[in-house]
Coordinates of C-alpha atoms in Angstrom, one line a residue:
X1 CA 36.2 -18.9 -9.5
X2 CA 39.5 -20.1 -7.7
X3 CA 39.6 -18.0 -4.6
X4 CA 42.7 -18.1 -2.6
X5 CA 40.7 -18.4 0.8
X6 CA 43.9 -17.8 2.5
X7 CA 45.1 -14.2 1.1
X8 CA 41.3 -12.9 1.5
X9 CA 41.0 -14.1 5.4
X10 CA 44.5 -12.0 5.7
X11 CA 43.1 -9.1 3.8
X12 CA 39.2 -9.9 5.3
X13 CA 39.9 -11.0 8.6
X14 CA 36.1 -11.6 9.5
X15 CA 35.9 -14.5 6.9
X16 CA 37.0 -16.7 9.4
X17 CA 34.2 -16.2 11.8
X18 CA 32.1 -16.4 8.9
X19 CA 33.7 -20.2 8.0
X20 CA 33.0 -20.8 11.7
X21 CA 29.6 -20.4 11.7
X22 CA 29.8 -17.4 14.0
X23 CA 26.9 -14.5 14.3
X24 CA 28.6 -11.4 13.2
X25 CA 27.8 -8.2 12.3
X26 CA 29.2 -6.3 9.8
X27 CA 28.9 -2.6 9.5
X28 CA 29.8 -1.1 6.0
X29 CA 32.5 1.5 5.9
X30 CA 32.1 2.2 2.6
X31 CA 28.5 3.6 3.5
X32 CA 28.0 7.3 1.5
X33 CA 25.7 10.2 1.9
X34 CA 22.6 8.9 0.2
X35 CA 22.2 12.0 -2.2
X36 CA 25.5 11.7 -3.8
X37 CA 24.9 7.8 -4.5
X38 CA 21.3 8.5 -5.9
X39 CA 22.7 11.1 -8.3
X40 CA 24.9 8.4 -9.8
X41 CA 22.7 5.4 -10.6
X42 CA 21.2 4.5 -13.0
X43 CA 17.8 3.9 -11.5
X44 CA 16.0 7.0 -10.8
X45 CA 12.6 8.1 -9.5
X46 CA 11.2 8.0 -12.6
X47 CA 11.6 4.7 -13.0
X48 CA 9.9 3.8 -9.4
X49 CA 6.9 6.0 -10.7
X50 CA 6.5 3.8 -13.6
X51 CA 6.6 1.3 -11.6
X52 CA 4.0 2.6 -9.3
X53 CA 1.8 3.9 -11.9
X54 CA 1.5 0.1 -13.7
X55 CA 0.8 -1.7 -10.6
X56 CA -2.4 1.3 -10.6
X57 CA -3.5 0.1 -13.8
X58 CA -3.4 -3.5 -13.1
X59 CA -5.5 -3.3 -10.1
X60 CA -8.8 -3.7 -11.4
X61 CA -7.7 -6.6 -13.1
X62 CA -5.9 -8.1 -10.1
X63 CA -9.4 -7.1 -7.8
X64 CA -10.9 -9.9 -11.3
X65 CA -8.7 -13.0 -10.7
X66 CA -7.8 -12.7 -7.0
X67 CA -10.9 -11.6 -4.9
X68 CA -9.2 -11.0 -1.8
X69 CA -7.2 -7.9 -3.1
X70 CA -10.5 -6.0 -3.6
X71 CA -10.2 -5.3 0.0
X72 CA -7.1 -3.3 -0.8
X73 CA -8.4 -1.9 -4.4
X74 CA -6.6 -4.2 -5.8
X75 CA -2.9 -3.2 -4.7
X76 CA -1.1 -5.7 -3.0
X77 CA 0.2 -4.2 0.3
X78 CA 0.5 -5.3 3.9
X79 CA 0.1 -3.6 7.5
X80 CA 2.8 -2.4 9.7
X81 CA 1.6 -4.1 13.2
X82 CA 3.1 -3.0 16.3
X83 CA 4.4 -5.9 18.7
X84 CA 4.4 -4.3 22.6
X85 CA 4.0 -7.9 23.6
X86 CA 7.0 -9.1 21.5
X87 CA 8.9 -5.9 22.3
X88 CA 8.5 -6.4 25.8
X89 CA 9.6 -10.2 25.9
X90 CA 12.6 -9.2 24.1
X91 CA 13.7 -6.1 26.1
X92 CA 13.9 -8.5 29.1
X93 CA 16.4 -10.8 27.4
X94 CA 18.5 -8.1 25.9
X95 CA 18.2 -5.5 28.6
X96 CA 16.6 -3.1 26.1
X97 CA 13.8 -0.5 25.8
X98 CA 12.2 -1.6 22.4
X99 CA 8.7 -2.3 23.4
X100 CA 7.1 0.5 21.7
X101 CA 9.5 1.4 19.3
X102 CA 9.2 -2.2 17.7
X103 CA 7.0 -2.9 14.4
X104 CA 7.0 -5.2 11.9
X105 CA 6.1 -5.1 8.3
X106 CA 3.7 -8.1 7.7
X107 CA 4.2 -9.2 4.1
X108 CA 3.6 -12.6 5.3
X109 CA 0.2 -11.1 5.0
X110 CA 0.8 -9.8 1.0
X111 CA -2.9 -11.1 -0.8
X112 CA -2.1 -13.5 -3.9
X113 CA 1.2 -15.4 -2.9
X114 CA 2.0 -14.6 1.2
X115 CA 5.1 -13.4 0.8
X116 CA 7.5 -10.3 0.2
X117 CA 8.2 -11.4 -3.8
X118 CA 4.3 -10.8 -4.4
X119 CA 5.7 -7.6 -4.8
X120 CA 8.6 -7.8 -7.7
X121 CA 7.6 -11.2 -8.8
X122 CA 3.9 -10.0 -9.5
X123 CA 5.3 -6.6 -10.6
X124 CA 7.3 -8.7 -13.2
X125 CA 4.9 -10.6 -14.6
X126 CA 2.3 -7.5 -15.1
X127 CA 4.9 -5.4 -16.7
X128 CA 5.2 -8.5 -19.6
X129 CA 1.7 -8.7 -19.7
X130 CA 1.4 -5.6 -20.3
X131 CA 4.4 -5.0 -23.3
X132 CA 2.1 -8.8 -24.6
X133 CA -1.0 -6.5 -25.1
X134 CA 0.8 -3.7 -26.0
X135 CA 2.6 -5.3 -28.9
X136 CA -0.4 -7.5 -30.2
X137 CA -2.3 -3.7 -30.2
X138 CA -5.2 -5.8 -28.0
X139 CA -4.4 -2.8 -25.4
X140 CA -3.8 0.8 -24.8
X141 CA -2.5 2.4 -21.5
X142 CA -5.9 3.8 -21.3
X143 CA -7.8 1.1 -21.2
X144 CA -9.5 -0.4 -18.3
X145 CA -6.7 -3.3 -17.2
X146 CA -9.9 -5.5 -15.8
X147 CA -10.0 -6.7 -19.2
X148 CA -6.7 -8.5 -19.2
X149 CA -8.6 -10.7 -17.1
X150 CA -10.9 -12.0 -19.8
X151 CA -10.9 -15.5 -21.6
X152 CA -9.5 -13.1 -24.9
X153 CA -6.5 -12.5 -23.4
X154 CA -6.2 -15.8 -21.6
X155 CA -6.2 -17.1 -24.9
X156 CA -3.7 -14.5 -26.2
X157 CA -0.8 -14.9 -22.8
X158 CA -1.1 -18.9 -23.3
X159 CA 1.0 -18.7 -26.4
X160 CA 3.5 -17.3 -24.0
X161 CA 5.8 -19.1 -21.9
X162 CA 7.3 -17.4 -18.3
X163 CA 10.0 -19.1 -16.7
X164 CA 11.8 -18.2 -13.2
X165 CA 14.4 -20.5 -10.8
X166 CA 13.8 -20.5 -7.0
X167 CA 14.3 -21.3 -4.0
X168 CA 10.5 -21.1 -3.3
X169 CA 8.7 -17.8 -2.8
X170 CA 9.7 -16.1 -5.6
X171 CA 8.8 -19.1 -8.1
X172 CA 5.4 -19.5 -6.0
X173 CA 4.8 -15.9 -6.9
X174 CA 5.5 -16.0 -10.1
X175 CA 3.8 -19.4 -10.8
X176 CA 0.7 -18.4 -9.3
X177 CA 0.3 -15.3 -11.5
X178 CA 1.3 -16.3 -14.5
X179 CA -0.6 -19.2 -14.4
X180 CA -3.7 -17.4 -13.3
X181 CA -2.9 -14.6 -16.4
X182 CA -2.8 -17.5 -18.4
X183 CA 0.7 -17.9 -19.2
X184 CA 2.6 -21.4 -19.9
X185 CA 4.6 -21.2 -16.8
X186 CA 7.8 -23.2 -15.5
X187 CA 9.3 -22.6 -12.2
X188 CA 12.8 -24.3 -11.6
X189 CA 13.6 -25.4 -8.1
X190 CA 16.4 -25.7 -6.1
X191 CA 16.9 -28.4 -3.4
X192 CA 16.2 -26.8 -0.9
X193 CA 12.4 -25.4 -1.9
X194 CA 10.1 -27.1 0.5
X195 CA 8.1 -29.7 -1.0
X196 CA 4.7 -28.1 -0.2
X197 CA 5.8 -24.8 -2.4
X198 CA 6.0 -27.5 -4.9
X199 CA 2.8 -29.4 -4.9
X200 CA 1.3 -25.9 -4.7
X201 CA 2.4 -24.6 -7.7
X202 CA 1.8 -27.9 -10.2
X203 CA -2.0 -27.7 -8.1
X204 CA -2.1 -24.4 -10.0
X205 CA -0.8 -26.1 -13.9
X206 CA 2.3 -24.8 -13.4
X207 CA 5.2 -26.6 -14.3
X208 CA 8.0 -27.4 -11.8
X209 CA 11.7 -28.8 -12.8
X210 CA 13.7 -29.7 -9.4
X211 CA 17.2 -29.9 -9.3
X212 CA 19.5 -31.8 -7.3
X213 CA 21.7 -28.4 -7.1
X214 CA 21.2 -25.3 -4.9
X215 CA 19.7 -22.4 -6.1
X216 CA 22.8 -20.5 -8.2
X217 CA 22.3 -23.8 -10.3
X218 CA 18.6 -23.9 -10.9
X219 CA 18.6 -20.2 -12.0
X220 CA 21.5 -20.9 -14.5
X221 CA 19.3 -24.3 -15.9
X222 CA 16.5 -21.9 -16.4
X223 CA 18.0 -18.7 -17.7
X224 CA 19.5 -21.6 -20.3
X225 CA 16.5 -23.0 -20.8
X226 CA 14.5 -20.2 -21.8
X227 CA 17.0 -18.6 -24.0
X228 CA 16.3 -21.4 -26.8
X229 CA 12.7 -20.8 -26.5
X230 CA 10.9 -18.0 -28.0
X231 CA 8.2 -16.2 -26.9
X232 CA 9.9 -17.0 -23.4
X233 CA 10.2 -14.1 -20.4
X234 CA 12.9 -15.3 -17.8
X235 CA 12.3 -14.0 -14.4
X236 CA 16.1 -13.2 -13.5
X237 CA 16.2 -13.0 -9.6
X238 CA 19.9 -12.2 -10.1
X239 CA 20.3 -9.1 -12.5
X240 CA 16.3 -8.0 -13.0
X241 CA 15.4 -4.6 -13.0
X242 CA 12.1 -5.1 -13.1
X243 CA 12.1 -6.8 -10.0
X244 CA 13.8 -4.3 -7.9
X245 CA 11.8 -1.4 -9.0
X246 CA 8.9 -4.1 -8.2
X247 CA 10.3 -4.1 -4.5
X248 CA 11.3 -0.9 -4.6
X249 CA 7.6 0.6 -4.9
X250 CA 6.8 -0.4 -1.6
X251 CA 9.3 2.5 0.4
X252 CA 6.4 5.5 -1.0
X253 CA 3.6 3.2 0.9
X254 CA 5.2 3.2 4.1
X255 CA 5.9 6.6 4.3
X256 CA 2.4 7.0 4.3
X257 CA 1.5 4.1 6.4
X258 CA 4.0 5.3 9.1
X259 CA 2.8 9.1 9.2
X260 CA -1.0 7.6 9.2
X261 CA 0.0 5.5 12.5
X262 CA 2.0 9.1 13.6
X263 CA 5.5 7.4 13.4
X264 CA 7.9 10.4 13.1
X265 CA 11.2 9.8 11.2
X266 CA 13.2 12.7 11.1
X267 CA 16.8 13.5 12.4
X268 CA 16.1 13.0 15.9
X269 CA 13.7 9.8 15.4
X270 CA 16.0 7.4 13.2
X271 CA 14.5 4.3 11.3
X272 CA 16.0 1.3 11.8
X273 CA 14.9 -1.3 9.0
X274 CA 15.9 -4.7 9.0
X275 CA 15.8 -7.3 5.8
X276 CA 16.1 -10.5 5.6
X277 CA 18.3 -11.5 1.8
X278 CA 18.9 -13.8 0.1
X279 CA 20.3 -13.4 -3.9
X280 CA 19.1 -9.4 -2.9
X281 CA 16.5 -8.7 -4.8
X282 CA 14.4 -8.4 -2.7
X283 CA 15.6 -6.1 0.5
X284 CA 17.8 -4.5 -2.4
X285 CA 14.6 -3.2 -4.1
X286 CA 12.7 -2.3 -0.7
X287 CA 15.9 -0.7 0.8
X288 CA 16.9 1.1 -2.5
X289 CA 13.5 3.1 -2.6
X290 CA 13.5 3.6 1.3
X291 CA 17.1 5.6 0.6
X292 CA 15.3 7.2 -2.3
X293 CA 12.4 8.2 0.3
X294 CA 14.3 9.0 3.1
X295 CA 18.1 9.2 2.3
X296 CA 20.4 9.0 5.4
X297 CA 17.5 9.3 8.3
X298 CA 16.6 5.0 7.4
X299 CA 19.5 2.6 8.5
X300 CA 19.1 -0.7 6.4
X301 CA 20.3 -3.7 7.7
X302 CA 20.2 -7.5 5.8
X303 CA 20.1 -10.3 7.8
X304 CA 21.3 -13.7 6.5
X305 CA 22.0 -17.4 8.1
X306 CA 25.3 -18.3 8.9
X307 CA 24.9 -21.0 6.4
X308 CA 23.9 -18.8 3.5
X309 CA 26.1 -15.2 4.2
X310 CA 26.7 -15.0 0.2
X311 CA 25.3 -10.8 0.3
X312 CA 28.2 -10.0 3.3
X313 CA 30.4 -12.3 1.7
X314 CA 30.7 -10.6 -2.1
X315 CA 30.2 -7.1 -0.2
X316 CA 32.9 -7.8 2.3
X317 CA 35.3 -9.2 -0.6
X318 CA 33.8 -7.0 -3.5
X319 CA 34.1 -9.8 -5.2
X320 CA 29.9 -9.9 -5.3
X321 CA 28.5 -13.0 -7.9
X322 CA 32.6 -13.7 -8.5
X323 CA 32.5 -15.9 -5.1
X324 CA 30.2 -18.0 -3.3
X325 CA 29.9 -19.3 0.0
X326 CA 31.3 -22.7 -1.0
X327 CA 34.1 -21.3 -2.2
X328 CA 35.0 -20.6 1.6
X329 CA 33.9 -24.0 3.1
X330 CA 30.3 -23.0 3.8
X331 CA 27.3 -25.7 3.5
X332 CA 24.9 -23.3 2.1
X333 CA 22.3 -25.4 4.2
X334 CA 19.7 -23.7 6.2
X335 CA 16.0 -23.9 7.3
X336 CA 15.4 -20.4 5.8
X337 CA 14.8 -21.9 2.7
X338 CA 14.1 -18.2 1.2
X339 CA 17.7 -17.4 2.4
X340 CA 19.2 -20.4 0.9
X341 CA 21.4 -18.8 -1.4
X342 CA 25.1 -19.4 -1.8
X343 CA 25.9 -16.7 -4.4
X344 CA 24.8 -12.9 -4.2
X345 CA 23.1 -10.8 -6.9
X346 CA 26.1 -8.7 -8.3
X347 CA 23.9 -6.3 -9.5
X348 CA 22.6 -5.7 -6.5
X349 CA 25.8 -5.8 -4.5
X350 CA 27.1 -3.2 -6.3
X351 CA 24.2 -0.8 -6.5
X352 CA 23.4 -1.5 -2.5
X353 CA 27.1 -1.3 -1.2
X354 CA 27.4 2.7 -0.9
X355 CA 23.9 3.0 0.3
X356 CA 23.8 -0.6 3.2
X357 CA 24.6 0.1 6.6
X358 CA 25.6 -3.6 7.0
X359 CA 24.7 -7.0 7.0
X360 CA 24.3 -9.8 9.9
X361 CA 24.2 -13.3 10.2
X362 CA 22.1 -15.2 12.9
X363 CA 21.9 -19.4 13.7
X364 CA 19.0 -21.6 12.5
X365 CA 18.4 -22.4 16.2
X366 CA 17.7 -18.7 16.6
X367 CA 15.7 -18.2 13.9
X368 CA 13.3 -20.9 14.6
X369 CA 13.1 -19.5 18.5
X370 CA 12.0 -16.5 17.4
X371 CA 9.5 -18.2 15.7
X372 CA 8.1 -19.9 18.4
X373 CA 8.4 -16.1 20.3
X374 CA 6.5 -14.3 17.7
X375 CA 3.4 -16.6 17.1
X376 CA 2.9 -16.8 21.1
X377 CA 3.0 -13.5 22.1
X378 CA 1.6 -11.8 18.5
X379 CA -0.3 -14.8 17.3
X380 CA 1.8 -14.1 13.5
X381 CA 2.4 -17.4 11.8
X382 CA 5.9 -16.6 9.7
X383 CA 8.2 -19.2 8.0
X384 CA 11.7 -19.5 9.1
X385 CA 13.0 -17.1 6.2
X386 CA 10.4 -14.4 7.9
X387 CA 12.5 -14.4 11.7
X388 CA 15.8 -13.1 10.4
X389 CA 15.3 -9.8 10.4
X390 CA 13.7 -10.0 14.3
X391 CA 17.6 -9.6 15.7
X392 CA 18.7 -6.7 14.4
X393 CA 17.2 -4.1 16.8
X394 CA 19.6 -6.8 19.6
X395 CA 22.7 -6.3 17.6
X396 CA 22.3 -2.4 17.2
X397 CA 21.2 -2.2 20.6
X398 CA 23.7 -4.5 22.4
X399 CA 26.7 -5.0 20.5
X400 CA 30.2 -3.4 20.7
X401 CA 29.7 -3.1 16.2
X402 CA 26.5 -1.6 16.7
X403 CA 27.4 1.2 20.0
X404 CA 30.0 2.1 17.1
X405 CA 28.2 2.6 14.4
X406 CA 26.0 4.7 16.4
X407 CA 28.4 6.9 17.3
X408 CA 29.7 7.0 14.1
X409 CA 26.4 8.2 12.7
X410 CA 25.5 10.5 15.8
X411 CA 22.8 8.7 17.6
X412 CA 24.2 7.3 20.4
X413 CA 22.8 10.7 22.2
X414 CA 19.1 9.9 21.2
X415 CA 17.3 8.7 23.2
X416 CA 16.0 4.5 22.7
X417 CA 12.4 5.4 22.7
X418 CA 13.0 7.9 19.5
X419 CA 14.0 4.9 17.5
X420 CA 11.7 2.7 15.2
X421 CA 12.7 -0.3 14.5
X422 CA 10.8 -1.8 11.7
X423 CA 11.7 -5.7 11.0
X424 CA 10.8 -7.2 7.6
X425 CA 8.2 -10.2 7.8
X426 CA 9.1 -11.9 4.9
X427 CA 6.3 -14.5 4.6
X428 CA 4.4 -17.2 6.0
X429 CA 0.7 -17.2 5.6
X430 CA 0.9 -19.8 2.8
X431 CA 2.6 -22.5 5.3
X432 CA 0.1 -25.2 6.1
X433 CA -0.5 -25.8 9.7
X434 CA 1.0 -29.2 10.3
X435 CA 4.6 -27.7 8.8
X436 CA 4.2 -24.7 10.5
X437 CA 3.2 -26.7 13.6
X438 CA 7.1 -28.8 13.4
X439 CA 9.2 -25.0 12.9
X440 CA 7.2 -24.1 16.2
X441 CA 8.3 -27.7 18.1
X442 CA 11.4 -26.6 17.0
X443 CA 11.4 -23.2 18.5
X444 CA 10.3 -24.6 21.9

């Protein structure tokens, strides 16, 4: 798109500190009342209890082909942890009182692929598998799903073809079911997927395409690709449905895991949730169903480099997918790999805008200290991607943006040790020692 960079810094003034690199925070002023948005869209509650209902069925099957889920009955969830140790660090650096008010969400820990796309990218792929049986009359919604694990309907998904384009997680997800299902699987990725996400996935007989391009590019090569080819499902990170209500499942879990560990959320004991994005599928999904769960009492936050800000970018500008951070100068080059996108979801843009509380950027060199921070204190091995969201309880806490939007909400009178702030660990246990061993050199 040609974007005249000079009329939107006039009409956007914090562009420019975006095109310098800066950390900013930007609070949405376009936020509504949570019940009036959810009575407008067109994904309802239903549609979450679908979702929820499918991933049910497939768990015997999933408990079949991945052993390690049977210790969950075969849903693929992960612990809230608290972090004193972490907390405590942190409140001595910021001057805050977060130490026991500080959690994070480990899917770092998911079973099956390690990372917070187990959920939608899984989801996905089980939801096709399922309309394959379905239409081929090999299987009713009655059944017992464990057989979709049988050589039959190996046989039956390999005259299928999935195909997906990634940055990493989401394509390591998807290959790794699929493949596993049976399915003739291609991942295309972007330059900046790490090379070990790679040689994982073609370990597993999936097919991998790379691309010289970032990851706006390998989506559109793939979403090209499998439109000439049928009997071809195309993973769209950008515009899926599928995906978000994949995500979106997970708000219902934590509402029970939080009242099992006595967490109180309620008008006088906020929740603070913090999300690292990317495209936005992802913290779209989980922050959609958290509204749907528990409208204005959770304040969701995504957290982005300030080499990738493409989400506050097409949010800011409501220009969404119609600009890209290269538009405005930006290098779209970051160590969060999993962040490493230079052009938001419009689809989720739109559908997040009225319900966001906003969005903040944070360095590289940041990232990869809390890195180092986190595995010494906790002992949590997370990838670079996984650290964004570890700042946003500072910015709330400590900034002039966030004092304001605390007021502005009517909690600056509660009190810091009624707060829960609950940071999303996007992934990491898949990250073999030695590479994990150079992000923690560089977070020394």
């Amino acid at each position: 798109m040609n974007v005249n960079i000079k009329t939107l810094i006039e009409e956007f003034p914090i562009l420019k500190k975006l095109m310098n690199y800066e950390e900013i925070l930007w609070i949405n002023d376009k936020k509504q009342p949570t019940h009036v948005i959810l009575e407008q869209t067109a994904i309802t509650e239903d549609m979450v209890t679908d979702a929820e209902q499918r991933l049910d069925r497939f768990a015997p099957c999933l408990e079949e082909i991945f052993p390690e889920t049977r210790l969950t009955n075969g849903i693929i969830e992960s612990p809230i942890k608290p972090t004193p140790r972490l907390g405590e660090y942190l409140d001595t650096h910021w001057n805050t009182n977060i130490k026991n008010t500080l959690y994070l969400k480990c899917d770092n820990d998911l079973p099956i692929s390690g990372s917070i796309k187990a959920r939608g990218g899984i989801y996905e792929v089980l939801k096709y598998a399922e309309d394959v049986a379905l239409k081929n009359n090999k299987l009713k919604r009655t059944d017992n799903y464990k057989i979709l694990a049988t050589p039959e309907f190996r046989k039956l998904f390999g005259k299928y073809s999935i195909a997906v384009g990634s940055t990493g997680n989401l394509g390591l997800s998807i290959g790794i079911i699929g493949a596993a299902l049976g399915f003739q699987t291609t991942v295309h990725m972007s330059q900046d997927a790490r090379q070990w996400k790679k040689d994982m996935l073609r370990e597993k007989g999936v097919t991998v395409i790379e691309y010289e391009n970032d990851y706006s590019v390998a989506v559109a090569k793939g979403r090209k690709q499998a439109e000439g080819e049928p009997n071809t499902h195309f993973v769209d990170d950008e515009n899926s449905i599928d995906l978000f209500l994949g995500y979106a499942v997970v708000a219902r879990r934590i509402k029970k895991q939080l009242l099992e560990a006595n967490i109180v959320v309620d008008d006088n004991h906020p929740l603070f949730v913090y999300l690292p994005c990317g495209v936005g599928g992802g913290p779209g999904g989980v922050a959609y169903g958290l509204k749907q769960v528990y409208g204005d009492l959770v304040h969701c936050f995504f957290a982005e480099p300030t080499h990738a800000p493409c989400m506050i970018l097409g949010m800011v500008t409501n220009l969404h997918n119609q600009i890209s951070v290269q538009d405005i100068g930006i290098d779209n080059k970051t160590a969060a790999d999993g962040l490493a996108v230079g052009r938001a979801s419009s689809f989720v843009g739109k559908t997040l805008k009225p319900l966001l509380s906003g969005s903040y950027t944070l360095s590289d060199e940041r990232i990869y200290r809390y890195l180092a921070n986190v595995y010494d204190l906790e002992g949590i091995q997370l990838e670079p991607s996984a650290l964004a969201g570890l700042d946003g309880p500072r910015r709330i806490l400590t900034t002039y943006e966030g004092q304001n939007y605390l007021k502005r909400e009517g909690l600056d009178h509660i009190p810091a040790e009624h707060f829960t702030h609950l940071v999303w660990a996007t992934g990491g246990k898949m990250v073999p020692k030695d590479i994990f061993k150079e992000y923690y050199k560089l977070g020394k």
